[in-house]
Short mmCIF file of C-alpha atoms and ligand atoms in Angstrom, two decimals:
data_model
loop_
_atom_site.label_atom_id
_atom_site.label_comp_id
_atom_site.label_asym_id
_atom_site.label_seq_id
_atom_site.Cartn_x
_atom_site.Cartn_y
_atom_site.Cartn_z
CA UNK D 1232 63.13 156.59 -22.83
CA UNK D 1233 63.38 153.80 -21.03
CA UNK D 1234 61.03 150.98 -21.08
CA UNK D 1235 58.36 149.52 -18.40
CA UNK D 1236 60.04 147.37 -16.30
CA UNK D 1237 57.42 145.09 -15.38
CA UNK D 1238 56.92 142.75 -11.84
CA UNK D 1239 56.46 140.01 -13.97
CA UNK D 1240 56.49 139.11 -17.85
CA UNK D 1241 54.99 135.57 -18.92
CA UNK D 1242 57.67 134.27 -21.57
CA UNK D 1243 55.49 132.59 -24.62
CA UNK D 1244 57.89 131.14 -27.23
CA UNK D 1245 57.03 130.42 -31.13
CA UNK D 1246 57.25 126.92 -30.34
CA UNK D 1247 54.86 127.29 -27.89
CA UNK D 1248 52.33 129.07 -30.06
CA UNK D 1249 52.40 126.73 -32.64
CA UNK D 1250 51.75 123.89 -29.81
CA UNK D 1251 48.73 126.22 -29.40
CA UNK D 1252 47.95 126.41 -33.02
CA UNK D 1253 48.28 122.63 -33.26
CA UNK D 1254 45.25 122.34 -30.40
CA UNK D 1255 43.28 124.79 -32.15
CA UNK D 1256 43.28 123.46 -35.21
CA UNK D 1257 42.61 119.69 -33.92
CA UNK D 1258 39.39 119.02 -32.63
CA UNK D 1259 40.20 118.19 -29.05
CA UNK D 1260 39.74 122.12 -27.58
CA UNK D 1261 39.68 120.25 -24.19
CA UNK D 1262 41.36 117.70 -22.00
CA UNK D 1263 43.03 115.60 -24.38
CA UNK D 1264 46.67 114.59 -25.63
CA UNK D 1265 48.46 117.77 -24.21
CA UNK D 1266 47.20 116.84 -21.04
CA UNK D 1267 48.28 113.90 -21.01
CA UNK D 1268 51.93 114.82 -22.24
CA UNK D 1269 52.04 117.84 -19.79
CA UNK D 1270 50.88 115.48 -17.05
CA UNK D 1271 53.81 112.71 -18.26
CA UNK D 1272 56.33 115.33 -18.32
CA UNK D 1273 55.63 116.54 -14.50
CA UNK D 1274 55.67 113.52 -13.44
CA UNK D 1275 58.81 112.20 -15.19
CA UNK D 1276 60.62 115.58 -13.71
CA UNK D 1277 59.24 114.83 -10.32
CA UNK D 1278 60.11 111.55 -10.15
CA UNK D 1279 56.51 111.12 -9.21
CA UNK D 1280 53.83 107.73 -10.47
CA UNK D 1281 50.95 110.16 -11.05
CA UNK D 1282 50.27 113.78 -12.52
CA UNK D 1283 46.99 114.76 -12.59
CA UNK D 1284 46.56 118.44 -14.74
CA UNK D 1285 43.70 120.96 -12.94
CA UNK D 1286 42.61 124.56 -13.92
CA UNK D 1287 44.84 126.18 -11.17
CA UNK D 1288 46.68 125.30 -8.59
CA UNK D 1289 44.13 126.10 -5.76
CA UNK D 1290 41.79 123.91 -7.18
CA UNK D 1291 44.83 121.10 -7.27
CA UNK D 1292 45.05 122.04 -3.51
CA UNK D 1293 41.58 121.96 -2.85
CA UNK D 1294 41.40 117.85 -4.51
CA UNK D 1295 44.62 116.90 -2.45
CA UNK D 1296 43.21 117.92 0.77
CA UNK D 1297 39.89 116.26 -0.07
CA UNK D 1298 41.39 113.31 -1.77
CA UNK D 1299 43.64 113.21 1.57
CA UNK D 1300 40.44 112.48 3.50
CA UNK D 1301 40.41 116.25 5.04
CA UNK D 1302 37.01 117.43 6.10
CA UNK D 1303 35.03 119.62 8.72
CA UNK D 1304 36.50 119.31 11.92
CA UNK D 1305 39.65 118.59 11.00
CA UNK D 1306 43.18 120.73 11.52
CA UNK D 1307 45.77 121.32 8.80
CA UNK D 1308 48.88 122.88 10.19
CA UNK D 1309 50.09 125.64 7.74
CA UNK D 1310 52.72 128.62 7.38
CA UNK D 1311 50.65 132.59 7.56
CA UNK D 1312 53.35 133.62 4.96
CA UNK D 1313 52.15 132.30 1.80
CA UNK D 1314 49.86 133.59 -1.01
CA UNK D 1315 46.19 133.03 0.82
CA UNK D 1316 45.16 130.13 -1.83
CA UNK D 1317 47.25 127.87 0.37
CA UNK D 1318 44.92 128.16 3.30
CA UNK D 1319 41.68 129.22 1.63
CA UNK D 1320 41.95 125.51 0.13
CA UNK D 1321 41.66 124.52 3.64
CA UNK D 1322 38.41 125.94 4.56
CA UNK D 1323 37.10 124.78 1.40
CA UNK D 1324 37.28 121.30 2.92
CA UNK D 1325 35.57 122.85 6.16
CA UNK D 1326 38.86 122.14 7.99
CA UNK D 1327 40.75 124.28 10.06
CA UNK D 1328 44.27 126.15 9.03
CA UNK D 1329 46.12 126.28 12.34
CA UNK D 1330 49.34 129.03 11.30
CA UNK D 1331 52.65 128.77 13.20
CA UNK D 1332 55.03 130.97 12.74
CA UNK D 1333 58.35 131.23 10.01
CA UNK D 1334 61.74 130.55 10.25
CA UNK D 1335 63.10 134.35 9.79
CA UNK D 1336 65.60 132.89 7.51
CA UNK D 1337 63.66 130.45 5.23
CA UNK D 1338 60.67 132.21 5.12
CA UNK D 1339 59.25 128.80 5.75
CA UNK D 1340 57.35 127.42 8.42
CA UNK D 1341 59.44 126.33 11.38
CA UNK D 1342 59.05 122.75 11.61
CA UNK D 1343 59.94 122.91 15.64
CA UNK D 1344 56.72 124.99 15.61
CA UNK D 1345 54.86 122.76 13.71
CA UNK D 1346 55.21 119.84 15.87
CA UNK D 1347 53.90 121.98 18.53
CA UNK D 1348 50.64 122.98 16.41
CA UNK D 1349 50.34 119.26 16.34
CA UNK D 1350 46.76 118.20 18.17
CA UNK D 1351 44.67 114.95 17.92
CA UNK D 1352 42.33 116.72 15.12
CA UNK D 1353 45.47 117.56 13.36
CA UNK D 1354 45.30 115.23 10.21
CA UNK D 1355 47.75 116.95 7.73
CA UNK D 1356 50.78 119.51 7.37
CA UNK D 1357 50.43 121.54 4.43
CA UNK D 1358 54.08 123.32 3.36
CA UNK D 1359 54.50 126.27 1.29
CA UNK D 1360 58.07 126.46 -0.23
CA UNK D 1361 58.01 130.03 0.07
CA UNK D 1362 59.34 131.80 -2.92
CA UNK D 1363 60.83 128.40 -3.97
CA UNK D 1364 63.09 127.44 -1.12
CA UNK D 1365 62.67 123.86 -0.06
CA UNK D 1366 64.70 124.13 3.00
CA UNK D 1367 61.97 122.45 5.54
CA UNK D 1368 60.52 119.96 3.55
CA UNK D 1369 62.50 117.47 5.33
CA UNK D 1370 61.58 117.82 8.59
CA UNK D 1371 57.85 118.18 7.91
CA UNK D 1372 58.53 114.84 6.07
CA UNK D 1373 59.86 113.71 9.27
CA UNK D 1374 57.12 114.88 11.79
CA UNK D 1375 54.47 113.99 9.27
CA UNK D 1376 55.70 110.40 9.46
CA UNK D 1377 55.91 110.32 13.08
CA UNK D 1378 52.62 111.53 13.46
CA UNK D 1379 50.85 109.59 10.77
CA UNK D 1380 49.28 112.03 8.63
CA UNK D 1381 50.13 113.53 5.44
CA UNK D 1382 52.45 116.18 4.57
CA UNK D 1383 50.81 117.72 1.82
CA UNK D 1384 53.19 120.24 -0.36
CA UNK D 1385 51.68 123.68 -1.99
CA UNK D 1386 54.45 123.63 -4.56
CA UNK D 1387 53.30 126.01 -6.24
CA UNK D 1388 56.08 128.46 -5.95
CA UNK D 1389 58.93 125.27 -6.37
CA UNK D 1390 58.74 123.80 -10.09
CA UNK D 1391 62.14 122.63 -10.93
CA UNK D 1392 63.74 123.06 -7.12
CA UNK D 1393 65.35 120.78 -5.38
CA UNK D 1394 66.71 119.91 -1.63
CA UNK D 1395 69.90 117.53 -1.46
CA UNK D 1396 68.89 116.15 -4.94
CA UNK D 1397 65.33 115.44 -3.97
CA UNK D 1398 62.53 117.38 -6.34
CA UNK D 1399 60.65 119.83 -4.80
CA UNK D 1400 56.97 117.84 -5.26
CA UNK D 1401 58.53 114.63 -4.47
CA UNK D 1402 58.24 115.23 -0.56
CA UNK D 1403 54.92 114.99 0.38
CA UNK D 1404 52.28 112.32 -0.08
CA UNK D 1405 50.81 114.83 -2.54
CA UNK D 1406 51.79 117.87 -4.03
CA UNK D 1407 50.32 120.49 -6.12
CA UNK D 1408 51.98 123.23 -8.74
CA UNK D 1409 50.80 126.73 -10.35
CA UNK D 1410 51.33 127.97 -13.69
CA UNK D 1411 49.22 131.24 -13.26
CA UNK D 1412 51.39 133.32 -15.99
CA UNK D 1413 54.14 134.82 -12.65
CA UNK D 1414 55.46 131.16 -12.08
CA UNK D 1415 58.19 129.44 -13.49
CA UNK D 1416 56.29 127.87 -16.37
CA UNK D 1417 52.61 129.33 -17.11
CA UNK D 1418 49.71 127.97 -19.09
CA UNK D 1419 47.62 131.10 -18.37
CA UNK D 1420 45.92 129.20 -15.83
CA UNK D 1421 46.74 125.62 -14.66
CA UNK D 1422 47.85 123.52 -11.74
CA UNK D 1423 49.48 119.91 -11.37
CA UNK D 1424 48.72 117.17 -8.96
CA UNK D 1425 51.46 114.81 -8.10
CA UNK D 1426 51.93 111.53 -6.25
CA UNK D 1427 52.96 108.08 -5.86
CA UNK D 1428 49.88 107.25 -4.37
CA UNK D 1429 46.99 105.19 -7.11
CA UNK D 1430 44.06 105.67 -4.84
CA UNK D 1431 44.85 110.07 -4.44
CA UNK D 1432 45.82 109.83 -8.19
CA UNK D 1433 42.39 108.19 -8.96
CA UNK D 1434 40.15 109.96 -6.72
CA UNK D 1435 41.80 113.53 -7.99
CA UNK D 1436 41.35 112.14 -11.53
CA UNK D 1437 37.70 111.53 -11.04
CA UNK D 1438 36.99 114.89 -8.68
CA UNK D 1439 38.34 117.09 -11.44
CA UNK D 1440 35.79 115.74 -13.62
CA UNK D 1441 32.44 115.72 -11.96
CA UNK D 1442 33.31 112.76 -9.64
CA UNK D 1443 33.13 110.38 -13.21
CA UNK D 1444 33.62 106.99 -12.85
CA UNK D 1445 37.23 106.24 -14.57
CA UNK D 1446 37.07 103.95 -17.20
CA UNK D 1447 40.48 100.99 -16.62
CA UNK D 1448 43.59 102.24 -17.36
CA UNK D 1449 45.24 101.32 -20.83
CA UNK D 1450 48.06 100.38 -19.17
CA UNK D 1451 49.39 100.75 -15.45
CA UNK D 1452 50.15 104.70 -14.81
CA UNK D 1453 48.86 105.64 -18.05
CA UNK D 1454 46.29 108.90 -17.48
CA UNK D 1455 42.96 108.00 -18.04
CA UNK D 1456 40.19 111.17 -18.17
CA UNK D 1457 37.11 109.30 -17.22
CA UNK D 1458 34.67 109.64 -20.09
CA UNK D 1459 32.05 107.36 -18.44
CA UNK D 1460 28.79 108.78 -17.42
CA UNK D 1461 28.86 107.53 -14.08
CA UNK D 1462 29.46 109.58 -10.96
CA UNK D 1463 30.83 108.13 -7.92
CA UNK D 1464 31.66 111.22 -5.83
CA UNK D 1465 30.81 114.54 -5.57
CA UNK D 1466 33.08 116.41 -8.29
CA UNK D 1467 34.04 120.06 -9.95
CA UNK D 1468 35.01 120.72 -12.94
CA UNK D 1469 38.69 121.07 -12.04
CA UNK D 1470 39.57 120.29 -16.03
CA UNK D 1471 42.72 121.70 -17.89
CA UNK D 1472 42.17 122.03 -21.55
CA UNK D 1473 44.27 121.09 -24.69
CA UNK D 1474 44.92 124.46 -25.11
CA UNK D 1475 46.26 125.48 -22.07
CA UNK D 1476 48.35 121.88 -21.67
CA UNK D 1477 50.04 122.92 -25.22
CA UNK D 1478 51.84 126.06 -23.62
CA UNK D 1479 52.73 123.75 -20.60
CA UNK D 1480 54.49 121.03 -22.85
CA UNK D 1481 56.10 123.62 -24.70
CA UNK D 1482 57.79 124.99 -21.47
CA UNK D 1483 58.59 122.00 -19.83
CA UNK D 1484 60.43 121.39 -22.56
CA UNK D 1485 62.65 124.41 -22.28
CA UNK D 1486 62.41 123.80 -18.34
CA UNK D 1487 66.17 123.60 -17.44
CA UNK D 1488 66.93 127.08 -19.80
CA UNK D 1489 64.32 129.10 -17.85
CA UNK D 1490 65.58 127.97 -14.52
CA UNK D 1491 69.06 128.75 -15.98
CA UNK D 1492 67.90 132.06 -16.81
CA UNK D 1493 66.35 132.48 -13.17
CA UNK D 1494 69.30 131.68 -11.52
CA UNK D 1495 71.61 133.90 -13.75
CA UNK D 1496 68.90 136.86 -12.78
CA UNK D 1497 68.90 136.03 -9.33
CA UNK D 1498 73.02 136.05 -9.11
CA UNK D 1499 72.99 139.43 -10.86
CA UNK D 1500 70.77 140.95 -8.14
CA UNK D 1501 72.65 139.37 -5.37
CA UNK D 1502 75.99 140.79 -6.93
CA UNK D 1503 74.43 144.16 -6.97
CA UNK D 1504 72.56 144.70 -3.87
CA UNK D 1505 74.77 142.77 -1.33
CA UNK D 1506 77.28 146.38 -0.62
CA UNK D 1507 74.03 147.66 1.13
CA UNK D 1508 73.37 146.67 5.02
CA UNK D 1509 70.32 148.28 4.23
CA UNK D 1510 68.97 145.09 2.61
CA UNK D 1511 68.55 141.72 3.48
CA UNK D 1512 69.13 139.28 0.91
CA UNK D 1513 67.62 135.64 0.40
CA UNK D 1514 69.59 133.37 1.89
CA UNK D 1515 69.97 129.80 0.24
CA UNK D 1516 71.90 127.08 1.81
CA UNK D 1517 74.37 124.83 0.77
CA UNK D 1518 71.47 121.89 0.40
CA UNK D 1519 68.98 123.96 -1.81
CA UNK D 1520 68.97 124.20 -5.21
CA UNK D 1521 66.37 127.48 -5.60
CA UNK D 1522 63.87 127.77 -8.38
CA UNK D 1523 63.56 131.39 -8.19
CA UNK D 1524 60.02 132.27 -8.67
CA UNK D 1525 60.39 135.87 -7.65
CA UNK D 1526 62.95 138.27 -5.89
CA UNK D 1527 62.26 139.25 -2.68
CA UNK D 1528 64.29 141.53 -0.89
CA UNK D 1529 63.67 142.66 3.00
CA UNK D 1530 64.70 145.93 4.43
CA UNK D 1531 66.96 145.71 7.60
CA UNK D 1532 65.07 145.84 11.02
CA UNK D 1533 65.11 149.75 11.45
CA UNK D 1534 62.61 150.47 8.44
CA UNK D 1535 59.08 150.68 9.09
CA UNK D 1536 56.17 149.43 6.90
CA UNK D 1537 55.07 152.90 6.03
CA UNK D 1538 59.07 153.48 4.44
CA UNK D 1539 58.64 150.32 2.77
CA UNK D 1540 55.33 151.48 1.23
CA UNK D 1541 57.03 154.51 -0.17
CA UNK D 1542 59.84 152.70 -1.48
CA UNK D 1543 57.75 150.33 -3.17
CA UNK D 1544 55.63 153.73 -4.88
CA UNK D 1545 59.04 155.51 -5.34
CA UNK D 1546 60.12 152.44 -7.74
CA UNK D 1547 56.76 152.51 -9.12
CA UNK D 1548 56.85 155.77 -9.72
CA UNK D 1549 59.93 155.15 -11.92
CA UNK D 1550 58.12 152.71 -14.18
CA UNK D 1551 59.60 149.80 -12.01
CA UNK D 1552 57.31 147.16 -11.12
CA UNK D 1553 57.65 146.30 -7.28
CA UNK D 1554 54.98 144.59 -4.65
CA UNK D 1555 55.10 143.93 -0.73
CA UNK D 1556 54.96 139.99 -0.72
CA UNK D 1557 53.19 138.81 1.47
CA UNK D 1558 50.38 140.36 3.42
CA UNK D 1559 50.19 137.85 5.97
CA UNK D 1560 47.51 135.54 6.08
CA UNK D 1561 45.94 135.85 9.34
CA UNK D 1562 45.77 139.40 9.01
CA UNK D 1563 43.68 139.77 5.87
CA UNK D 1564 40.64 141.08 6.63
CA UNK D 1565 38.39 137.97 6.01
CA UNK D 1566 40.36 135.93 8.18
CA UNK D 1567 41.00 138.38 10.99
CA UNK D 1568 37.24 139.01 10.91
CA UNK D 1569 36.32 134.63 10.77
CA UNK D 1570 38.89 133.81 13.49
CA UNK D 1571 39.53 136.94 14.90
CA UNK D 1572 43.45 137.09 14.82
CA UNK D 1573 45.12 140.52 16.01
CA UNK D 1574 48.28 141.79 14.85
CA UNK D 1575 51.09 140.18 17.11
CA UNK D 1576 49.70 136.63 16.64
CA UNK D 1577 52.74 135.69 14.57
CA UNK D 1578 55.63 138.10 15.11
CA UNK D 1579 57.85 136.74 12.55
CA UNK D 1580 55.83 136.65 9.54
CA UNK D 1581 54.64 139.76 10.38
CA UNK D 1582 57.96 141.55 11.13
CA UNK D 1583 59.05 140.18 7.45
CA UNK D 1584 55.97 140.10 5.57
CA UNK D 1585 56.19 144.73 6.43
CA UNK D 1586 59.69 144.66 5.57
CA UNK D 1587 59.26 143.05 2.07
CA UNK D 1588 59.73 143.94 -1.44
CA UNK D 1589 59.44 142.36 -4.51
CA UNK D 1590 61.37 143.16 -7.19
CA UNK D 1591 61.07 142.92 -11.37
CA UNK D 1592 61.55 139.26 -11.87
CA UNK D 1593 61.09 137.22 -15.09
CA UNK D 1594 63.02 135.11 -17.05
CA UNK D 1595 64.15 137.37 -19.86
CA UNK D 1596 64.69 140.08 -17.48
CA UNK D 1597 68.37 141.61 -18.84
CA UNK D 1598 71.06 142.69 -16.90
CA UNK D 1599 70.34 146.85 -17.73
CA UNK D 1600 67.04 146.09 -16.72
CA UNK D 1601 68.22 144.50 -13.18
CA UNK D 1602 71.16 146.71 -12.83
CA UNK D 1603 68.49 150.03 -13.48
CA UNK D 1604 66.10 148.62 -10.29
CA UNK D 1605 69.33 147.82 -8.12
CA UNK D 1606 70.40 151.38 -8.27
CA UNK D 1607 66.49 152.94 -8.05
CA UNK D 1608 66.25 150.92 -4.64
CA UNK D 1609 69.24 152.20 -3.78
CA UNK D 1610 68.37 155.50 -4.35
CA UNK D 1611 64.91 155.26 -2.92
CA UNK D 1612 66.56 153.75 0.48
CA UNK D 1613 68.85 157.07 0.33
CA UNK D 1614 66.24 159.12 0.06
CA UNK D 1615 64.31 157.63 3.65
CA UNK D 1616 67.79 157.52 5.25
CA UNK D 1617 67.58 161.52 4.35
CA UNK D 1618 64.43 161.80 5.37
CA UNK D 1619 64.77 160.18 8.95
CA UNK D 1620 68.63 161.91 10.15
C1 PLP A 1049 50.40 130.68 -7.12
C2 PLP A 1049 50.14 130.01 -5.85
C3 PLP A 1049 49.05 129.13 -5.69
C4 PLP A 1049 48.08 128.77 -6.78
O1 PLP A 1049 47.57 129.83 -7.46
P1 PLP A 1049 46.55 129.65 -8.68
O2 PLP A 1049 46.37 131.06 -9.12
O3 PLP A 1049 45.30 129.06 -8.14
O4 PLP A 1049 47.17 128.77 -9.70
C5 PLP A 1049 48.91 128.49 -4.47
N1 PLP A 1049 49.77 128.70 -3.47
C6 PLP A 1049 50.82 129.54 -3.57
C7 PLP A 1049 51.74 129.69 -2.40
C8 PLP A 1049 51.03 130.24 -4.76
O5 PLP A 1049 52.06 131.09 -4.86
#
């Protein structure tokens, strides 16, 4: 008997329960020292002035859009491939996501398409590093600059990436990370602010937190949590707690293994699955280092979305844990119903996201375990090659 072989498995160490047990027993239950060490040890790994902890990385998104000065009226240019918390945080603000279309390699926006999204109301690019791949940052660094507004980074997919050296998170004016329990690192639920900028720091700091007053800094940089009782701005509670941060210091610590791990996991698949034509592979270039936040795999151009679906349920059906990643944006129902997109909008994205799967990814996934999927797909391709001659 075989066991479960799950999408994704959160990886909680002993260390990291007795950071738990340390917050439990203290009397700080909320925002408190962990934060603050969690926050110090994002930003030292970032290279970044300011980490602000939030209770998820959508609500991090939805503070650096507002703290960016985006409001109704206003356009954010952003990729239709992405998990839909990268452009629901846009109509939070009452602004408007304008989607171009991928790069069919990347799975990233294509920046030449971006700077032709680019209208006077535009006044920010947001960038997904889909899956964890960096590869476009630059250039939306680049056009943001040129156009004077912000390039805003959902990072929530990137922890511990990097493009020619340079941290994913360190790109944009502001950039946000998830530690929902499928990422890299989890706290259960949790999201990171970063940036070099004092006035987005501040104004995140405060937002989080009821729009409190913050009370001066004990020295420059340090994080300050704003215990005052006055409110300058409209706020949310946006808070992290103590208990939450613990898990995060305790796997920022181990940061380098689990990417380590990742990367080993990754290889292994690769090794395995790249005799089939069948398959397309993620492609990584020479300038990316990948933090592998899950394993996507397309099917070549012949297969259609309804083989893909019964791939996906003939893996499932073997106790393997697979998923289509992602339903395009545009063409979820709440969108296609607000803005009225049609399929065909965005050919790319939509030619991948129906060609997708997702395989078992985690970072104590072993080599029987990856080895087992490799040859199920296999087998499940087989069978719709049968099924179509
Ligand atoms: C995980 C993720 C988020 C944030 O998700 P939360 O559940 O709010 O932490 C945002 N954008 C993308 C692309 C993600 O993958």
């Amino acid at each position: 008997m075989i066991d479960d072989i799950p999408l994704s498995r959160p990886e909680i160490t002993q260390d990291e329960l007795a950071l738990v047990d340390l917050v439990l027993r203290s009397d700080r239950l909320a925002a408190g020292p962990m934060v603050e060490e969690f926050e110090a040890l994002i930003a030292r790994r970032t290279g970044r002035r300011h980490a602000v902890a939030v209770s998820s990385g959508t609500a991090g998104l939805h503070l650096a859009l507002l703290a960016c000065g985006i409001g109704p009226g206003d356009e954010v240019v952003t990729t239709p491939f992405s998990f839909i918390a990268s452009s629901n945080c846009i109509l939070y603000t009452g602004a408007t996501p304008v989607f171009v279309d991928i790069d069919p390699v990347s799975l990233n926006m294509d920046p030449a398409r971006v700077e032709s999204a680019i209208t006077p109301r535009t006044r920010a690019i947001l960038a997904v590093e889909v899956f964890g791949n960096p590869a476009h940052l630059d250039a939306c660094r680049a056009l943001a600059a040129k156009h004077e507004i912000p390039l805003i980074e959902d990072a929530c997919e990137g922890l511990g990436g990097a493009w020619r050296g340079r941290a994913i998170g360190s790109f944009g004016r502001v950039a946000v990370f998830g530690f929902y329990p499928n990422k890299q690192i989890t706290t259960g639920e949790g999201g990171m602010i970063v940036t070099d900028d004092d006035a987005i720091a501040d104004a995140c700091r405060s937002m989080r937190n009821q729009g409190r007053a913050l009370e001066p800094a004990a020295a420059p940089g340090a994080a300050r949590l704003g215990m005052s009782f006055r409110h300058d701005r409209l706020g949310f509670n946006y808070r992290m707690s103590d208990v939450n941060a613990a898990l995060g210091v305790g796997q920022m610590r181990r940061l380098d293994g689990i990417l380590e791990a990742r990367d080993l996991a990754a290889r292994e698949y690769m090794r395995l699955l790249m005799d089939t034509s069948d398959i397309i592979l993620p492609t990584v270039d020479g300038d990316t280092r990948m933090s592998w936040f899950v394993f996507v795999v397309r099917l070549a151009d012949e297969y259609t979305e309804e083989e893909r679906d019964r791939i996906i349920e003939g893996l499932r059906r073997h106790d393997i844990g697979a998923a289509a990643y992602f339903p395009c944006i545009h063409l979820q129902p709440f969108y296609r119903a607000r803005f009225g997109f049609e399929p065909g909008s965005f050919p790319i994205a939509e030619r991948t996201a129906l060609r997708t799967i997702a395989l078992p990814f985690f970072t104590r996934i072993s080599r029987r375990e990856i080895d087992l999927v490799s040859q199920t797909l296999k087998l499940m391709i087989g069978r719709e090659n049968i099924k179509r001659s």
